[in-house]
Amino acid sequence: MEKSLVSVIIPCYNHENYVADCLKSIINQTYPNLEIIICDDCSQDASMEEIQRQKILFEERNIRFVAMKNEKNSGVPATINRMLKEAKGEYIKPLASDDILMEDYISEMVAVLEEDASLKFAFCNCTRIKESSKYPVRKEDEIGVLFPKLPDLEGNIFERMYINYLIPAPTIIFRKSILDEVGGYDENIGIEDMEMSLRILNNYPKGVKSYEKVLVYYRLSDNSMTSTVDNAGAKKRMRFMHKNSVAIAKKYKSAVSSAAYWKRMVLLYLVYFKVSFVRILSVLKNRVVRCK
């Protein structure tokens, strides 16, 4: 019996140094029935040239590989929506072009969804890796798992995830039917994975399953929100995450209790100011050390 088709969709922007490793991790999946849809979001580097070089390897194995390029920078949600129109798979695996899948990711996550037809999406855990990591990932490049333990999915899952979202984005896999049903990604909100997961959970609170296994490598960069590097990219990323998290909280305000809404808002601002304070202290410490 032929396995269900899985569409791996990859938005790419200025990742010429990482996209080849991402694609190599896909071509080495143990799952036999894949298609790749990748869209370059008007990169300013040689990302598209690297994509075209990797495309040849997939075509040699008769794996459908669709390489697209936006005429102007459109952002991740709009880029994903464009790729979804091309996707033919029963399952959709969104993947950032700098992240890396472990070889059994698709095999094991598809099995999770196929065990229960009521599931709309599933997720597992991931381990953080150094920005300089290459494929295959070396043990010494691993920094540690993102979550020591994934959240349990009992009780009011939607409201709990609304207050404290603990679903690792690089690990999510969806049924395409649910993405079609809810109408694709909200192009006005930048944290597309959080918004989509909450939208599905709001309609199907029992439609998700967590799989307690590490199957994805999540690349950390100096521009990540928790970076202690004193650069404009890290600060911009922190403001971006805060702004969009607030927008999501407001979007679903009517779906939760007043107490949950205010708890979420307080938490968002506490995290924002805490991260800012920790970064300032770390930067000051580093500068003092350099001056000695």
mmCIF file of N, CA, C and O in Angstrom, residues 146-188:
data_model
loop_
_atom_site.group_PDB
_atom_site.id
_atom_site.type_symbol
_atom_site.label_atom_id
_atom_site.label_comp_id
_atom_site.label_asym_id
_atom_site.label_seq_id
_atom_site.Cartn_x
_atom_site.Cartn_y
_atom_site.Cartn_z
ATOM 1 N N LEU A 146 14.543 22.006 23.432
ATOM 2 C CA LEU A 146 13.828 23.264 23.622
ATOM 3 C C LEU A 146 12.983 23.227 24.887
ATOM 4 O O LEU A 146 12.987 24.165 25.677
ATOM 5 N N PHE A 147 12.233 22.122 25.079
ATOM 6 C CA PHE A 147 11.413 21.954 26.275
ATOM 7 C C PHE A 147 11.819 20.661 26.981
ATOM 8 O O PHE A 147 11.825 19.604 26.356
ATOM 9 N N PRO A 148 12.141 20.727 28.279
ATOM 10 C CA PRO A 148 12.446 19.492 29.014
ATOM 11 C C PRO A 148 11.308 18.483 28.924
ATOM 12 O O PRO A 148 11.534 17.281 28.881
ATOM 13 N N LYS A 149 10.069 18.992 28.874
ATOM 14 C CA LYS A 149 8.889 18.136 28.722
ATOM 15 C C LYS A 149 7.831 18.902 27.949
ATOM 16 O O LYS A 149 7.582 20.078 28.217
ATOM 17 N N LEU A 150 7.223 18.244 26.978
ATOM 18 C CA LEU A 150 6.157 18.881 26.211
ATOM 19 C C LEU A 150 4.916 19.060 27.080
ATOM 20 O O LEU A 150 4.699 18.307 28.031
ATOM 21 N N PRO A 151 4.064 20.042 26.757
ATOM 22 C CA PRO A 151 2.862 20.265 27.567
ATOM 23 C C PRO A 151 1.885 19.102 27.466
ATOM 24 O O PRO A 151 1.745 18.483 26.405
ATOM 25 N N ASP A 152 1.229 18.784 28.590
ATOM 26 C CA ASP A 152 0.168 17.777 28.509
ATOM 27 C C ASP A 152 -1.050 18.437 27.865
ATOM 28 O O ASP A 152 -1.211 19.656 27.887
ATOM 29 N N LEU A 153 -1.887 17.637 27.276
ATOM 30 C CA LEU A 153 -3.008 18.160 26.494
ATOM 31 C C LEU A 153 -4.344 17.821 27.137
ATOM 32 O O LEU A 153 -5.314 17.471 26.459
ATOM 33 N N GLU A 154 -4.405 17.960 28.440
ATOM 34 C CA GLU A 154 -5.645 17.722 29.173
ATOM 35 C C GLU A 154 -6.297 19.057 29.528
ATOM 36 O O GLU A 154 -5.648 20.096 29.554
ATOM 37 N N GLY A 155 -7.591 19.015 29.813
ATOM 38 C CA GLY A 155 -8.298 20.220 30.242
ATOM 39 C C GLY A 155 -8.590 21.155 29.083
ATOM 40 O O GLY A 155 -8.720 20.738 27.936
ATOM 41 N N ASN A 156 -8.681 22.455 29.387
ATOM 42 C CA ASN A 156 -8.982 23.467 28.374
ATOM 43 C C ASN A 156 -7.699 23.809 27.618
ATOM 44 O O ASN A 156 -7.001 24.764 27.949
ATOM 45 N N ILE A 157 -7.394 23.019 26.593
ATOM 46 C CA ILE A 157 -6.141 23.155 25.872
ATOM 47 C C ILE A 157 -6.025 24.515 25.196
ATOM 48 O O ILE A 157 -4.983 25.171 25.248
ATOM 49 N N PHE A 158 -7.125 24.963 24.569
ATOM 50 C CA PHE A 158 -7.062 26.235 23.855
ATOM 51 C C PHE A 158 -6.684 27.372 24.794
ATOM 52 O O PHE A 158 -5.775 28.146 24.517
ATOM 53 N N GLU A 159 -7.371 27.464 25.937
ATOM 54 C CA GLU A 159 -7.095 28.577 26.846
ATOM 55 C C GLU A 159 -5.703 28.458 27.457
ATOM 56 O O GLU A 159 -5.011 29.456 27.634
ATOM 57 N N ARG A 160 -5.257 27.234 27.754
ATOM 58 C CA ARG A 160 -3.919 27.052 28.322
ATOM 59 C C ARG A 160 -2.838 27.440 27.321
ATOM 60 O O ARG A 160 -1.855 28.098 27.675
ATOM 61 N N MET A 161 -3.010 27.056 26.054
ATOM 62 C CA MET A 161 -2.031 27.424 25.038
ATOM 63 C C MET A 161 -2.113 28.918 24.712
ATOM 64 O O MET A 161 -1.115 29.542 24.347
ATOM 65 N N TYR A 162 -3.298 29.483 24.847
ATOM 66 C CA TYR A 162 -3.469 30.925 24.646
ATOM 67 C C TYR A 162 -2.652 31.692 25.680
ATOM 68 O O TYR A 162 -1.950 32.652 25.356
ATOM 69 N N ILE A 163 -2.714 31.264 26.932
ATOM 70 C CA ILE A 163 -1.987 31.950 28.003
ATOM 71 C C ILE A 163 -0.491 31.717 27.900
ATOM 72 O O ILE A 163 0.315 32.640 28.016
ATOM 73 N N ASN A 164 -0.098 30.494 27.665
ATOM 74 C CA ASN A 164 1.323 30.151 27.634
ATOM 75 C C ASN A 164 1.572 29.150 26.513
ATOM 76 O O ASN A 164 1.512 27.940 26.707
ATOM 77 N N TYR A 165 1.859 29.667 25.329
ATOM 78 C CA TYR A 165 1.998 28.846 24.137
ATOM 79 C C TYR A 165 3.299 28.042 24.195
ATOM 80 O O TYR A 165 4.396 28.610 24.241
ATOM 81 N N LEU A 166 3.185 26.713 24.188
ATOM 82 C CA LEU A 166 4.355 25.845 24.356
ATOM 83 C C LEU A 166 4.435 24.775 23.269
ATOM 84 O O LEU A 166 4.753 23.623 23.520
ATOM 85 N N ILE A 167 4.110 25.162 22.046
ATOM 86 C CA ILE A 167 4.198 24.237 20.917
ATOM 87 C C ILE A 167 5.389 24.643 20.057
ATOM 88 O O ILE A 167 5.402 25.739 19.488
ATOM 89 N N PRO A 168 6.428 23.808 19.958
ATOM 90 C CA PRO A 168 7.611 24.185 19.174
ATOM 91 C C PRO A 168 7.309 24.223 17.677
ATOM 92 O O PRO A 168 7.019 23.199 17.054
ATOM 93 N N ALA A 169 7.377 25.403 17.119
ATOM 94 C CA ALA A 169 6.983 25.626 15.721
ATOM 95 C C ALA A 169 7.665 24.711 14.711
ATOM 96 O O ALA A 169 7.008 24.210 13.792
ATOM 97 N N PRO A 170 8.980 24.453 14.840
ATOM 98 C CA PRO A 170 9.642 23.650 13.794
ATOM 99 C C PRO A 170 9.159 22.206 13.722
ATOM 100 O O PRO A 170 9.495 21.489 12.771
ATOM 101 N N THR A 171 8.371 21.765 14.708
ATOM 102 C CA THR A 171 8.017 20.345 14.788
ATOM 103 C C THR A 171 6.592 20.038 14.340
ATOM 104 O O THR A 171 6.194 18.878 14.284
ATOM 105 N N ILE A 172 5.807 21.051 13.997
ATOM 106 C CA ILE A 172 4.389 20.842 13.692
ATOM 107 C C ILE A 172 4.190 20.220 12.310
ATOM 108 O O ILE A 172 4.866 20.576 11.345
ATOM 109 N N ILE A 173 3.224 19.301 12.215
ATOM 110 C CA ILE A 173 2.772 18.760 10.934
ATOM 111 C C ILE A 173 1.240 18.782 10.935
ATOM 112 O O ILE A 173 0.610 18.452 11.941
ATOM 113 N N PHE A 174 0.644 19.221 9.815
ATOM 114 C CA PHE A 174 -0.810 19.390 9.705
ATOM 115 C C PHE A 174 -1.414 18.421 8.696
ATOM 116 O O PHE A 174 -0.746 17.988 7.752
ATOM 117 N N ARG A 175 -2.688 18.140 8.884
ATOM 118 C CA ARG A 175 -3.473 17.599 7.777
ATOM 119 C C ARG A 175 -3.788 18.765 6.840
ATOM 120 O O ARG A 175 -4.179 19.851 7.298
ATOM 121 N N LYS A 176 -3.654 18.559 5.558
ATOM 122 C CA LYS A 176 -3.957 19.647 4.627
ATOM 123 C C LYS A 176 -5.427 20.032 4.685
ATOM 124 O O LYS A 176 -5.795 21.200 4.509
ATOM 125 N N SER A 177 -6.280 19.066 4.976
ATOM 126 C CA SER A 177 -7.714 19.345 5.005
ATOM 127 C C SER A 177 -8.080 20.409 6.032
ATOM 128 O O SER A 177 -8.980 21.225 5.794
ATOM 129 N N ILE A 178 -7.368 20.458 7.168
ATOM 130 C CA ILE A 178 -7.700 21.458 8.184
ATOM 131 C C ILE A 178 -7.220 22.833 7.746
ATOM 132 O O ILE A 178 -7.886 23.847 7.997
ATOM 133 N N LEU A 179 -6.079 22.900 7.062
ATOM 134 C CA LEU A 179 -5.606 24.193 6.565
ATOM 135 C C LEU A 179 -6.545 24.739 5.501
ATOM 136 O O LEU A 179 -6.812 25.945 5.443
ATOM 137 N N ASP A 180 -7.083 23.842 4.665
ATOM 138 C CA ASP A 180 -8.077 24.265 3.677
ATOM 139 C C ASP A 180 -9.349 24.738 4.364
ATOM 140 O O ASP A 180 -9.958 25.745 3.968
ATOM 141 N N GLU A 181 -9.740 24.027 5.414
ATOM 142 C CA GLU A 181 -10.987 24.349 6.119
ATOM 143 C C GLU A 181 -10.933 25.725 6.792
ATOM 144 O O GLU A 181 -11.891 26.500 6.709
ATOM 145 N N VAL A 182 -9.817 26.033 7.443
ATOM 146 C CA VAL A 182 -9.733 27.297 8.188
ATOM 147 C C VAL A 182 -9.287 28.464 7.316
ATOM 148 O O VAL A 182 -9.255 29.606 7.769
ATOM 149 N N GLY A 183 -8.932 28.188 6.073
ATOM 150 C CA GLY A 183 -8.685 29.277 5.136
ATOM 151 C C GLY A 183 -7.264 29.779 5.039
ATOM 152 O O GLY A 183 -7.024 30.916 4.632
ATOM 153 N N GLY A 184 -6.299 28.953 5.383
ATOM 154 C CA GLY A 184 -4.907 29.370 5.246
ATOM 155 C C GLY A 184 -4.450 30.288 6.364
ATOM 156 O O GLY A 184 -5.177 30.576 7.312
ATOM 157 N N TYR A 185 -3.217 30.770 6.227
ATOM 158 C CA TYR A 185 -2.587 31.562 7.273
ATOM 159 C C TYR A 185 -3.041 33.021 7.241
ATOM 160 O O TYR A 185 -3.324 33.578 6.174
ATOM 161 N N ASP A 186 -3.090 33.636 8.422
ATOM 162 C CA ASP A 186 -3.434 35.049 8.553
ATOM 163 C C ASP A 186 -2.216 35.870 8.130
ATOM 164 O O ASP A 186 -1.188 35.879 8.811
ATOM 165 N N GLU A 187 -2.326 36.567 7.023
ATOM 166 C CA GLU A 187 -1.188 37.292 6.471
ATOM 167 C C GLU A 187 -0.905 38.602 7.190
ATOM 168 O O GLU A 187 0.074 39.289 6.877
ATOM 169 N N ASN A 188 -1.744 38.949 8.164
ATOM 170 C CA ASN A 188 -1.528 40.172 8.940
ATOM 171 C C ASN A 188 -0.779 39.912 10.246
ATOM 172 O O ASN A 188 -0.494 40.855 10.987
#
